[in-house]
mmCIF file of C-alpha atoms and ligand atoms in Angstrom:
data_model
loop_
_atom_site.group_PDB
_atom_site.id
_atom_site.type_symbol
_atom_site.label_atom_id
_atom_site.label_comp_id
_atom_site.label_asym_id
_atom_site.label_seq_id
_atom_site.Cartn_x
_atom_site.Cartn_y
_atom_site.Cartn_z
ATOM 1 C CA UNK A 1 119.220 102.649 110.977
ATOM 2 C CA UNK A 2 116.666 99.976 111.360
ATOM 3 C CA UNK A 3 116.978 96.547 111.949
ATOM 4 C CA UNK A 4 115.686 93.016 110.639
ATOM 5 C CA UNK A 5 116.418 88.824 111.799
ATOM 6 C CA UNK A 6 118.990 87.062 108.893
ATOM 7 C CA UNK A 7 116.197 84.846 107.292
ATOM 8 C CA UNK A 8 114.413 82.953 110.107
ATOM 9 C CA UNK A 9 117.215 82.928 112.620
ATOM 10 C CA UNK A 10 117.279 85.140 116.091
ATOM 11 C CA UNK A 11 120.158 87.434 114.680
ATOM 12 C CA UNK A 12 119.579 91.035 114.252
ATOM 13 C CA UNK A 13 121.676 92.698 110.965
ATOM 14 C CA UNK A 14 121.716 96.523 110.046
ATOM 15 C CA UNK A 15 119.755 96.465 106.858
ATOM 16 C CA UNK A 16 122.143 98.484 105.209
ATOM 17 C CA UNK A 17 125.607 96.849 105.958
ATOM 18 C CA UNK A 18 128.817 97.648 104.482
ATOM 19 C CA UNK A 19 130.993 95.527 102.782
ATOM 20 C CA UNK A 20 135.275 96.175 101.857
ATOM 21 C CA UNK A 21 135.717 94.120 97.991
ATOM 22 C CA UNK A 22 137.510 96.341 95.399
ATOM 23 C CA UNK A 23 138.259 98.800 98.067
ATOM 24 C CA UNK A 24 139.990 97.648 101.301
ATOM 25 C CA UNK A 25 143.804 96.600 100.956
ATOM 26 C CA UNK A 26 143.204 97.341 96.728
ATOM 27 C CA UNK A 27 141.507 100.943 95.435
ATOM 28 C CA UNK A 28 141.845 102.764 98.503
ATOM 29 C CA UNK A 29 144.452 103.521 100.910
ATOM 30 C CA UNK A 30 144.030 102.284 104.426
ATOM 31 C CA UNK A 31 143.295 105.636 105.906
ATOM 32 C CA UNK A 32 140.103 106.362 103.701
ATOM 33 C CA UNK A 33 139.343 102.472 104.211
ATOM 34 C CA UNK A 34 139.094 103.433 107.779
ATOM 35 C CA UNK A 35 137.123 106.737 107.503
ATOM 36 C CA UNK A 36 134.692 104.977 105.170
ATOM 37 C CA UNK A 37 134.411 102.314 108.272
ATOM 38 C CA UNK A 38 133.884 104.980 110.972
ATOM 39 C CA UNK A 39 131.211 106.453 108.875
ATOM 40 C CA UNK A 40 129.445 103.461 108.481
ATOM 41 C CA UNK A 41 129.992 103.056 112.681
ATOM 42 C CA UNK A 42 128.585 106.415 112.931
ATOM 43 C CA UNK A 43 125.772 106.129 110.877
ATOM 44 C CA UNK A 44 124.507 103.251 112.583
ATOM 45 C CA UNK A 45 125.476 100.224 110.755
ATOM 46 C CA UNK A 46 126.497 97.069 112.384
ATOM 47 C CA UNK A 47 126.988 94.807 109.987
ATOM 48 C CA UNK A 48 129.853 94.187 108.119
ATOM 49 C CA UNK A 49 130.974 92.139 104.995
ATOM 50 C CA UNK A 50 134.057 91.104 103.497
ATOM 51 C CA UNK A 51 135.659 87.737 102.013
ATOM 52 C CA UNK A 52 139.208 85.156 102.439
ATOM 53 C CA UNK A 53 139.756 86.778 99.006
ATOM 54 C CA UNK A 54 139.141 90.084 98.652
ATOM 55 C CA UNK A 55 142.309 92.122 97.774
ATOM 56 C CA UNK A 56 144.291 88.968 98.289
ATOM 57 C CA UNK A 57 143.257 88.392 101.779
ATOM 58 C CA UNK A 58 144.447 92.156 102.589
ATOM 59 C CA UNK A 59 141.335 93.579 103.197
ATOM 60 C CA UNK A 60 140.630 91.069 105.749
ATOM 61 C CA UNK A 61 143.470 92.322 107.613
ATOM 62 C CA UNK A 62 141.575 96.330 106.465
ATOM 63 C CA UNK A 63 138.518 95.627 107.638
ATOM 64 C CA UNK A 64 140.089 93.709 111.297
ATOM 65 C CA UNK A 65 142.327 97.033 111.922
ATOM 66 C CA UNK A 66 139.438 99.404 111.265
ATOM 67 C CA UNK A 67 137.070 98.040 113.579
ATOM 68 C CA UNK A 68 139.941 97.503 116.335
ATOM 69 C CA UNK A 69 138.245 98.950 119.917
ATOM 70 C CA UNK A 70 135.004 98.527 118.923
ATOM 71 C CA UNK A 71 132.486 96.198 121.233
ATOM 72 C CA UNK A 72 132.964 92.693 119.225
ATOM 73 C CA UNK A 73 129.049 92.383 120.732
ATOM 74 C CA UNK A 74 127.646 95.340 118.938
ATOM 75 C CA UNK A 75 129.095 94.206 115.567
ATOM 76 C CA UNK A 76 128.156 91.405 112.793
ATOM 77 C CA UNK A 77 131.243 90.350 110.818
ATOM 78 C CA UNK A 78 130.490 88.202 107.648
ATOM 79 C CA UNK A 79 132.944 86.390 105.843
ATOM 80 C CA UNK A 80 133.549 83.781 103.444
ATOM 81 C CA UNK A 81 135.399 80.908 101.837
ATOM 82 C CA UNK A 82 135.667 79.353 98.789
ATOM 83 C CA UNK A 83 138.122 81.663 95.756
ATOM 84 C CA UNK A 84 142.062 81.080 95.710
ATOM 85 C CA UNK A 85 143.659 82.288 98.692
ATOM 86 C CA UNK A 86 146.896 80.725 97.430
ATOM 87 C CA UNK A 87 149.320 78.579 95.025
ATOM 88 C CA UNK A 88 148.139 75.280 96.223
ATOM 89 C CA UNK A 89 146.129 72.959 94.988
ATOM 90 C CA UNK A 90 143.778 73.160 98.043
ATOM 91 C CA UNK A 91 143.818 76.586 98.451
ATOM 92 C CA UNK A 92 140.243 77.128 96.902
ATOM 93 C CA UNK A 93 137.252 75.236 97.059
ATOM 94 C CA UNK A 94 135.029 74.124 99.682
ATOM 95 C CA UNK A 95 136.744 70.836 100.898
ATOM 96 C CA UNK A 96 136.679 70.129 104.560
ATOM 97 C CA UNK A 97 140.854 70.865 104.203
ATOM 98 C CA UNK A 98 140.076 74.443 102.619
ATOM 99 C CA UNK A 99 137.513 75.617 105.265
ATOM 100 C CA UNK A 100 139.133 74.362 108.410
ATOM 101 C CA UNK A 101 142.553 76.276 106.735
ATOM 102 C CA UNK A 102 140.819 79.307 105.746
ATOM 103 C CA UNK A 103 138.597 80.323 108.720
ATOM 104 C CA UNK A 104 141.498 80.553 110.715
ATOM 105 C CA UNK A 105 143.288 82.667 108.730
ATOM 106 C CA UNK A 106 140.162 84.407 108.484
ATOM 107 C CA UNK A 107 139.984 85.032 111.961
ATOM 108 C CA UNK A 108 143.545 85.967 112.466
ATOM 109 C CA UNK A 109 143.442 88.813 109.732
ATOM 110 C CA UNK A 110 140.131 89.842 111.405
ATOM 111 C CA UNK A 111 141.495 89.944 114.614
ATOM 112 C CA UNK A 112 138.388 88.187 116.240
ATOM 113 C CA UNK A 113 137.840 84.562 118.133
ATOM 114 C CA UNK A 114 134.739 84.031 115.724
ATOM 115 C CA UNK A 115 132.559 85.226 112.712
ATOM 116 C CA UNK A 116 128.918 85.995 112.731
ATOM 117 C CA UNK A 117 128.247 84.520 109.581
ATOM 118 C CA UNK A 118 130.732 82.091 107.737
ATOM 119 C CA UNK A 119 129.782 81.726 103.812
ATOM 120 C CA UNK A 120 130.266 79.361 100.945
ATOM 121 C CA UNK A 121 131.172 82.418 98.111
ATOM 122 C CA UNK A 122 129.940 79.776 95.648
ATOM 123 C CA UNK A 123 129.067 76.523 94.975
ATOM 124 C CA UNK A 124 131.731 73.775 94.622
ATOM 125 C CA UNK A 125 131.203 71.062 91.888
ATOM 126 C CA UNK A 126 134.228 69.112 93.039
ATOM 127 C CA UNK A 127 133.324 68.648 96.773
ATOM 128 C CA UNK A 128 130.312 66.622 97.748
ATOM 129 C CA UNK A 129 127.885 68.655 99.494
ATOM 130 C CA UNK A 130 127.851 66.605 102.472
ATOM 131 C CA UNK A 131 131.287 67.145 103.420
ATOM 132 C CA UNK A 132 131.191 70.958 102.950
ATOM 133 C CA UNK A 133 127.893 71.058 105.265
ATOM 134 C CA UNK A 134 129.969 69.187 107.825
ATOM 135 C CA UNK A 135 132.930 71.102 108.021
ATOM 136 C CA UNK A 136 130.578 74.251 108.504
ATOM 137 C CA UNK A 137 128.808 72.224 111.256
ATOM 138 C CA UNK A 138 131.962 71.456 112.948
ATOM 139 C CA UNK A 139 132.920 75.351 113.016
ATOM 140 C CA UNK A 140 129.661 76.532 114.725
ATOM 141 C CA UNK A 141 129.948 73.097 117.410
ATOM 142 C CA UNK A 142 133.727 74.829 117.849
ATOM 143 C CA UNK A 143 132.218 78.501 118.104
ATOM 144 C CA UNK A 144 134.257 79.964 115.244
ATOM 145 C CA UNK A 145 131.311 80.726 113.092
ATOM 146 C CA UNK A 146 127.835 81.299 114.430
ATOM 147 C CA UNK A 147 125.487 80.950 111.873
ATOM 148 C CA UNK A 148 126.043 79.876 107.467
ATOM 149 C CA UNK A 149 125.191 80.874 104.984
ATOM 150 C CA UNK A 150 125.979 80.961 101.107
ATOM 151 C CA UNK A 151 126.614 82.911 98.279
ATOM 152 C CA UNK A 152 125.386 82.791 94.642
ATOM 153 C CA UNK A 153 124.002 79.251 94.772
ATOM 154 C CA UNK A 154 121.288 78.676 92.774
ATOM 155 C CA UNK A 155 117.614 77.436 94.306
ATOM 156 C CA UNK A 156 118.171 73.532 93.527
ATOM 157 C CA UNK A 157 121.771 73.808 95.358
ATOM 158 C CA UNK A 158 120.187 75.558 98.124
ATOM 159 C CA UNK A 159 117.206 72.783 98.476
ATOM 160 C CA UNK A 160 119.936 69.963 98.103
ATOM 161 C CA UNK A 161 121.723 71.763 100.805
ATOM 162 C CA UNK A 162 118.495 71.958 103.120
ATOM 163 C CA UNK A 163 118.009 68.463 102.873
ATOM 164 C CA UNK A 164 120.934 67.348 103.632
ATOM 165 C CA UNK A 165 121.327 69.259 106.776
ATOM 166 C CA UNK A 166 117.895 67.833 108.323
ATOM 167 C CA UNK A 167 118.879 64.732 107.467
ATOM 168 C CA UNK A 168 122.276 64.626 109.266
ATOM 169 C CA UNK A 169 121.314 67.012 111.785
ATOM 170 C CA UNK A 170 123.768 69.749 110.457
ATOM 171 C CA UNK A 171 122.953 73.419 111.567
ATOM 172 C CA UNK A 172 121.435 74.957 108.157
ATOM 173 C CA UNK A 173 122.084 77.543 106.060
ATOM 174 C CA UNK A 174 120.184 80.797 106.975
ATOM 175 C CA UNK A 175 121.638 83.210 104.415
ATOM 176 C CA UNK A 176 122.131 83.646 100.702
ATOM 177 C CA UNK A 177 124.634 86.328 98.839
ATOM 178 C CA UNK A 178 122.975 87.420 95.128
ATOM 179 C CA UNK A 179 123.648 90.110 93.215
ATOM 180 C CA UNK A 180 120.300 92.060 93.214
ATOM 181 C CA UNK A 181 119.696 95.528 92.038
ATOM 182 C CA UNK A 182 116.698 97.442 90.166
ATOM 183 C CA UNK A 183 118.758 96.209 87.061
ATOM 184 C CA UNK A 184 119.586 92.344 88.247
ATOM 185 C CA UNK A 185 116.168 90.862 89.557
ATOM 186 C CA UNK A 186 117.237 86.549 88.715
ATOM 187 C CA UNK A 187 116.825 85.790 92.649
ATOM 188 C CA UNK A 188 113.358 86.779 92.203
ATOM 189 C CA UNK A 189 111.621 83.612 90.613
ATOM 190 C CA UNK A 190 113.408 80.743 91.847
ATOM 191 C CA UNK A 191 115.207 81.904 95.021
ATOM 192 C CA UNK A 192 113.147 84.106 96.984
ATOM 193 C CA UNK A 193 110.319 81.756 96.856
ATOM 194 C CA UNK A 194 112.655 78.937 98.435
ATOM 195 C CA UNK A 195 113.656 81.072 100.705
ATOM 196 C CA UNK A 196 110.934 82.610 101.849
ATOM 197 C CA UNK A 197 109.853 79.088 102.425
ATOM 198 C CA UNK A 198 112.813 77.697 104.229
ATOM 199 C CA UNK A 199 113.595 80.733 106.343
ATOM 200 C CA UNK A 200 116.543 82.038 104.563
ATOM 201 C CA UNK A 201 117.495 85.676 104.192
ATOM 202 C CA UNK A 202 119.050 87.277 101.152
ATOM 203 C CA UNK A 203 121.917 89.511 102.025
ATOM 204 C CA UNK A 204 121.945 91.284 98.648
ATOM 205 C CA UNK A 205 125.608 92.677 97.061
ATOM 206 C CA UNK A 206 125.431 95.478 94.731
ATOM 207 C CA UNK A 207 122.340 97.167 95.683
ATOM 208 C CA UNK A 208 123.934 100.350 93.263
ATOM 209 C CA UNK A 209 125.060 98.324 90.493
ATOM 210 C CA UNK A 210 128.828 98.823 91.784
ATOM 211 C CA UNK A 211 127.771 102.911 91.219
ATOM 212 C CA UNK A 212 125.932 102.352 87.911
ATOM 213 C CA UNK A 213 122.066 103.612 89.700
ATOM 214 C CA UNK A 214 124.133 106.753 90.933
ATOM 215 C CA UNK A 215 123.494 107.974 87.850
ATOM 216 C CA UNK A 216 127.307 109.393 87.478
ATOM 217 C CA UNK A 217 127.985 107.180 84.254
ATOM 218 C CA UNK A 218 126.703 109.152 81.855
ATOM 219 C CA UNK A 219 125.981 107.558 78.222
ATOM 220 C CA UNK A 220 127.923 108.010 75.377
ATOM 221 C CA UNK A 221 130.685 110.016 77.971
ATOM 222 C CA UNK A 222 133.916 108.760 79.572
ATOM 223 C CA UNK A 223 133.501 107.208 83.342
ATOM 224 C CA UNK A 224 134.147 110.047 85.774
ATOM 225 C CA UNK A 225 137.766 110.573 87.703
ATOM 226 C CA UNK A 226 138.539 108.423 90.430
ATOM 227 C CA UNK A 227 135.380 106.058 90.109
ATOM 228 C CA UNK A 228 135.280 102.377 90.187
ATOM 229 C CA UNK A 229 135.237 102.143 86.569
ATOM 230 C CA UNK A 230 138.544 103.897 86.191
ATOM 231 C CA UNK A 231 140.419 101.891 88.839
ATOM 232 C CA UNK A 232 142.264 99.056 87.641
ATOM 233 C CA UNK A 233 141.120 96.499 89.790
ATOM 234 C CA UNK A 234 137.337 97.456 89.888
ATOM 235 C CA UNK A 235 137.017 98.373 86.491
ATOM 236 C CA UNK A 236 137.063 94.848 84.661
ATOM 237 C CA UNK A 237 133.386 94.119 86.854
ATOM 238 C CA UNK A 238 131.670 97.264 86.187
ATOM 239 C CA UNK A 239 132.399 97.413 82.325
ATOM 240 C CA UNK A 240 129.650 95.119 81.285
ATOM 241 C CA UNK A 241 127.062 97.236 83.167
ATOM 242 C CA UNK A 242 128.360 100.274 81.172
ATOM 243 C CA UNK A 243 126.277 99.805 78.166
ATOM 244 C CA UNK A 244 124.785 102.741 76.981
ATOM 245 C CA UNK A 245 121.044 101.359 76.549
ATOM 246 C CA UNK A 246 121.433 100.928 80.668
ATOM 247 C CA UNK A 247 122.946 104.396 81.342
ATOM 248 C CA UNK A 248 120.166 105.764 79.575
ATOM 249 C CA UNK A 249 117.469 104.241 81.145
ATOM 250 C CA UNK A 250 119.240 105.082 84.611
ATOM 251 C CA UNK A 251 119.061 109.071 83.695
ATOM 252 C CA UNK A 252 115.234 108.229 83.229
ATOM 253 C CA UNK A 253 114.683 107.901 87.264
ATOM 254 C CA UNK A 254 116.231 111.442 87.958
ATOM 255 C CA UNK A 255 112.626 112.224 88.319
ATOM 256 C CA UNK A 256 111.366 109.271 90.443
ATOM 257 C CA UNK A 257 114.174 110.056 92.642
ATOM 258 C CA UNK A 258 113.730 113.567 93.078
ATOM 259 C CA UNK A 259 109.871 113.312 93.525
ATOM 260 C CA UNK A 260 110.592 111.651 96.622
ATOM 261 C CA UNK A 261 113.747 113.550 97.810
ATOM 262 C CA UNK A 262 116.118 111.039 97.148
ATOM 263 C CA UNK A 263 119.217 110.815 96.008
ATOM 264 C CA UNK A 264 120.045 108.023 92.769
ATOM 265 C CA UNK A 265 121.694 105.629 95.322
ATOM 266 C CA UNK A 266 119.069 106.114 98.346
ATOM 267 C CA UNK A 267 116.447 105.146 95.381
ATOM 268 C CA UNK A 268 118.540 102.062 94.711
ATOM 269 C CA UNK A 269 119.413 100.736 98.369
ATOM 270 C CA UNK A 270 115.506 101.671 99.099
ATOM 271 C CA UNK A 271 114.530 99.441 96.326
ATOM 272 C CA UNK A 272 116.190 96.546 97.026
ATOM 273 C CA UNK A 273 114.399 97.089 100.830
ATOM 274 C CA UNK A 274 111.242 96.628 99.778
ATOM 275 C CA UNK A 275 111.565 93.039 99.400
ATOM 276 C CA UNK A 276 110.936 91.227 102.620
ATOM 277 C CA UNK A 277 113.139 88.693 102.324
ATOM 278 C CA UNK A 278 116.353 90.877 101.502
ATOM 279 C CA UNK A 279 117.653 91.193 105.104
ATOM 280 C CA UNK A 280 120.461 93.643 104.469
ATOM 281 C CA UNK A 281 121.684 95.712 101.541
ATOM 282 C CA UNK A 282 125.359 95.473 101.189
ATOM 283 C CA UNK A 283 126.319 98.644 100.285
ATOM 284 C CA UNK A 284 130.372 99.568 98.997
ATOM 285 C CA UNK A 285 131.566 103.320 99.207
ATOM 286 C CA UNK A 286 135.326 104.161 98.520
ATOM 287 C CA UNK A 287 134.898 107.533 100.867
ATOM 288 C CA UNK A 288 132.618 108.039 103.628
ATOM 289 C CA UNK A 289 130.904 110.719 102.451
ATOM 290 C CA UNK A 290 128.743 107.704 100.081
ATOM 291 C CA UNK A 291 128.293 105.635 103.174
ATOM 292 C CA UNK A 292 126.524 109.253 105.106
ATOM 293 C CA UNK A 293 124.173 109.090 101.756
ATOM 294 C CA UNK A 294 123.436 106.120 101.027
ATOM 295 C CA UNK A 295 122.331 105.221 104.706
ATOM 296 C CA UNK A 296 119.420 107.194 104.624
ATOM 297 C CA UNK A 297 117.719 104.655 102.521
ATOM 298 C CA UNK A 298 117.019 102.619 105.574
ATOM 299 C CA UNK A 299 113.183 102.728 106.665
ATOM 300 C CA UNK A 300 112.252 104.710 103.205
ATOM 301 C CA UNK A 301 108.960 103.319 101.879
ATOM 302 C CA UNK A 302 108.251 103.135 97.776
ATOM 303 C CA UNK A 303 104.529 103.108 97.100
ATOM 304 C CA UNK A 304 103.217 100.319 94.368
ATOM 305 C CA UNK A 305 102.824 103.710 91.968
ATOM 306 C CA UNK A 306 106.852 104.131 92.251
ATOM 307 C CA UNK A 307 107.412 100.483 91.736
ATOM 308 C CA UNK A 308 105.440 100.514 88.846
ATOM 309 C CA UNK A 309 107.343 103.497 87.279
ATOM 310 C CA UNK A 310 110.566 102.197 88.051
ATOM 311 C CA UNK A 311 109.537 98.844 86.452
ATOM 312 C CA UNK A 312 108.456 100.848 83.171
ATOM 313 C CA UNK A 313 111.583 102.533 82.813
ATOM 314 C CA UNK A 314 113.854 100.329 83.138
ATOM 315 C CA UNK A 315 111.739 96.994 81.823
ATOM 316 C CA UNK A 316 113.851 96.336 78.426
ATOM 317 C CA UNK A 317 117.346 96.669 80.331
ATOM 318 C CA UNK A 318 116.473 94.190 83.568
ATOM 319 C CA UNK A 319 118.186 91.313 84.175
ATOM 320 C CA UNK A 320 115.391 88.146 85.356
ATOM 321 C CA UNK A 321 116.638 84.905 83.873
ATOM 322 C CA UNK A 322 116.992 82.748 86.674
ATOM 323 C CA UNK A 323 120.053 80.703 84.711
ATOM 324 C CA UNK A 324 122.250 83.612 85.211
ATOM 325 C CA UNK A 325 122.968 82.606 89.024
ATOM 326 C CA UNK A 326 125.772 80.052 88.564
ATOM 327 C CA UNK A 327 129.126 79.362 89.864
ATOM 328 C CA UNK A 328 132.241 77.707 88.373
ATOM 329 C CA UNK A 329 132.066 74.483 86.537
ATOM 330 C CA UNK A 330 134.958 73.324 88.008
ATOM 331 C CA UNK A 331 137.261 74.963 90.453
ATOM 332 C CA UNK A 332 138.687 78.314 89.628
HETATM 333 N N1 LIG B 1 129.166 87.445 97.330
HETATM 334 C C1 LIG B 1 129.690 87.939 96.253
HETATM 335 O O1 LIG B 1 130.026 87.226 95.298
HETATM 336 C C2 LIG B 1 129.905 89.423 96.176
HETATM 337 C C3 LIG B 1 130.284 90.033 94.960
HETATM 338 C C4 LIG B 1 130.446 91.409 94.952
HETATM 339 C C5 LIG B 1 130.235 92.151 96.111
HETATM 340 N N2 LIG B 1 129.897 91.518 97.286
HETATM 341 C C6 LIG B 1 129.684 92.260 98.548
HETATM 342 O O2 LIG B 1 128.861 93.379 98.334
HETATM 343 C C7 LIG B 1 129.545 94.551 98.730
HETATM 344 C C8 LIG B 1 129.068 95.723 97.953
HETATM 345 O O3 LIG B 1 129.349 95.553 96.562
HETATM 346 P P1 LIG B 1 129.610 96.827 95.680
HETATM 347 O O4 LIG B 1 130.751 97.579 96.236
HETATM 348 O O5 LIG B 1 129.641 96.410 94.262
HETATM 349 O O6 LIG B 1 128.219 97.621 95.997
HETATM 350 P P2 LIG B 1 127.519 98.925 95.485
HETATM 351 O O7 LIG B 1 127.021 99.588 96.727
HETATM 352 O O8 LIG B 1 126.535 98.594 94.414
HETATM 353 O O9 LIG B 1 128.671 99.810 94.807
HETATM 354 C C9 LIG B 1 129.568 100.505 95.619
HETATM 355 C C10 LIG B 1 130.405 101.479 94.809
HETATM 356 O O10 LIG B 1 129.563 102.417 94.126
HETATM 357 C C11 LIG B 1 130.099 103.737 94.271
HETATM 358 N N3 LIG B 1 129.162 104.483 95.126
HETATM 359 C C12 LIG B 1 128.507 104.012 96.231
HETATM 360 N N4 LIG B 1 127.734 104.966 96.764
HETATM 361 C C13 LIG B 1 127.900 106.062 96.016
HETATM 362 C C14 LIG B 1 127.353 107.369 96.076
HETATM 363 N N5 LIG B 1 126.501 107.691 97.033
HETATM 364 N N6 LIG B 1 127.736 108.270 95.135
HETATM 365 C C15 LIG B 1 128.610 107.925 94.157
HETATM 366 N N7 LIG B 1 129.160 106.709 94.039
HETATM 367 C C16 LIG B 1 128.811 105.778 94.966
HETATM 368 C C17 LIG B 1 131.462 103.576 94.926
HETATM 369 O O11 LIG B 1 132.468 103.320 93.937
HETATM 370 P P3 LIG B 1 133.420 104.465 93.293
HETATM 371 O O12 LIG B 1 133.444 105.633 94.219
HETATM 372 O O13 LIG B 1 134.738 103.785 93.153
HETATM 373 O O14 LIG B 1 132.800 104.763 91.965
HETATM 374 C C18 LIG B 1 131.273 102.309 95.738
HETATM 375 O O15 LIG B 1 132.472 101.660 96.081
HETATM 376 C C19 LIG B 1 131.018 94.187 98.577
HETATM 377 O O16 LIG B 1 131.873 95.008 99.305
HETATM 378 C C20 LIG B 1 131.009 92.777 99.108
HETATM 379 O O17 LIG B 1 130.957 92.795 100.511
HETATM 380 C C21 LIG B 1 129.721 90.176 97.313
#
């Protein structure tokens, strides 16, 4: 497993991490949740992802029992804030009431004194920016979070963000959270850039298209047993990547892959890799025998010739239009 700093800061991530939504506490039962964690142990990776609302906080509480024993030093744990957790009112949202509330049941479920990296899983329309950017402040001045970051915000919400922090003197955001695969590029043209300017890394979800860039959804064919498109909490995300244009296209690197002695999902994670500023590929798996593959992307080198084919083949199905990276327009 190799290594690389989150953005510009002094923290060292696995560049393949793994990360429990859909799975932990929802499509798989605890004991595979915590084989698919000792594989990822085993195969080197450190860094670990999860959110307040994934599974209804359950796999929190997953992803803290799995990792139970292990040297809280030689792990990253990510989290985040900002989707229901609850009934109330203030249960959601990125208020200074809804952080303070949330890390701490954060931390319980975890079973840890603080998190690595504390994120905002989107932006909030309803809670001036200012506030939300002190509240994280105060966590990392009270040791409960040690660096920020966010999720999904688009490039102008990021800058505002920025500016706000040197201004006040708040510690600033060294992270973002985008979807990103061979098949959804919109960080590219108005995020990277801003990031690569300001120091921030991308810690990129989906690097397999939630299993689409396996290859195993064949077009014009039912979704195979037991995959996430046939589970009833995972499937109602995948379905709009299941277009058959898209499958098709996805046979068409078979070849790429093979040339290289790759498997479909090694491509993928590898891909996402060769950006510099992607810091870590979040990768899912519901058994561990996914984790032991798709960790040997890490340190695999595409040549510009590979790029190239891989942009030819899958060119009319690619997702770049910056506009697609929003969040709520008011508070879910
Ligand atoms: N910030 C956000 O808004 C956000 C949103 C989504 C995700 N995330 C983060 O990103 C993480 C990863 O997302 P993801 O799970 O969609 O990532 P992904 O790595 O693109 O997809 C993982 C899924 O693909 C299938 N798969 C993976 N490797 C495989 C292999 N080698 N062979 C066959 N199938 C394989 C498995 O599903 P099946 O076996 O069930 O088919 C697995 O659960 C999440 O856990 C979360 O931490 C963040």
């Amino acid at each position: 497993m190799e290594f690389r700093h989150l953005g510009r800061s002094g923290l060292m991530v696995s560049e393949i991490s793994y990360g429990n939504w859909i799975t932990h506490g929802s499509q798989v039962e605890e004991d595979a949740a915590h084989a698919c964690v000792r594989a990822a142990l085993d195969e080197g990776i450190t860094t670990f992802d999860t959110a307040d609302v994934y599974a209804g906080t359950r796999a929190e509480e997953v992803l803290g029992r799995a990792l139970k024993g292990v040297r809280r030093e030689s792990l990253e744990i990510f989290t985040k804030v900002y989707w229901p957790t609850g009934p109330g009112r203030n249960d959601r949202g990125l208020s200074r009431k809804h952080i303070m509330e949330s890390v701490n049941g954060s931390l319980r479920r975890l079973g840890t004194d603080y998190v690595d990296l504390y994120q905002a899983h989107r932006f909030d329309v309803e809670t001036p920016l200012e506030e939300t950017l002190r509240a994280f402040d105060d966590l990392v001045r009270q040791g409960k979070v040690l660096y920020v970051g966010v999720s999904e915000w688009s490039a102008d919400q990021i800058a505002r963000a920025l500016k706000i922090a040197d201004e006040m003197g708040f510690d600033r955001i060294v992270s973002n959270q985008p979807q990103y695969s061979m098949l959804w590029r919109v960080i590219e043209a108005e995020v990277v850039p801003l990031s690569e300017r300001e120091g921030l890394g991308q810690i990129v979800w989906s690097p397999i298209a939630q299993g689409v860039l396996t290859g195993k959804y064949l077009p014009g064919q039912p979704p195979p047993a037991g995959s996430r498109a046939t589970d009833e909490a995972g499937s109602g995300f995948i379905d709009r990547m299941l277009r058959d244009d898209v499958l098709r296209r996805v046979q068409e690197l078979r070849p790429v892959a093979a040339d290289h002695g790759l498997t479909m999902a090694q491509l993928a994670v590898a891909w996402v890799l060769q950006n510099p500023n992607v810091s870590s590929a979040i990768v899912g798996a519901s058994r561990p025998e996914q984790i032991r593959d798709n960790v040997k992307a890490s340190g695999v080198k595409l040549d510009g010739d590979t790029m190239r084919r891989i942009d030819e083949i899958l060119d009319p199905v690619v997702e770049r239009d910056p506009g697609k990276t929003v969040s709520p327009t008011s508070r879910p």
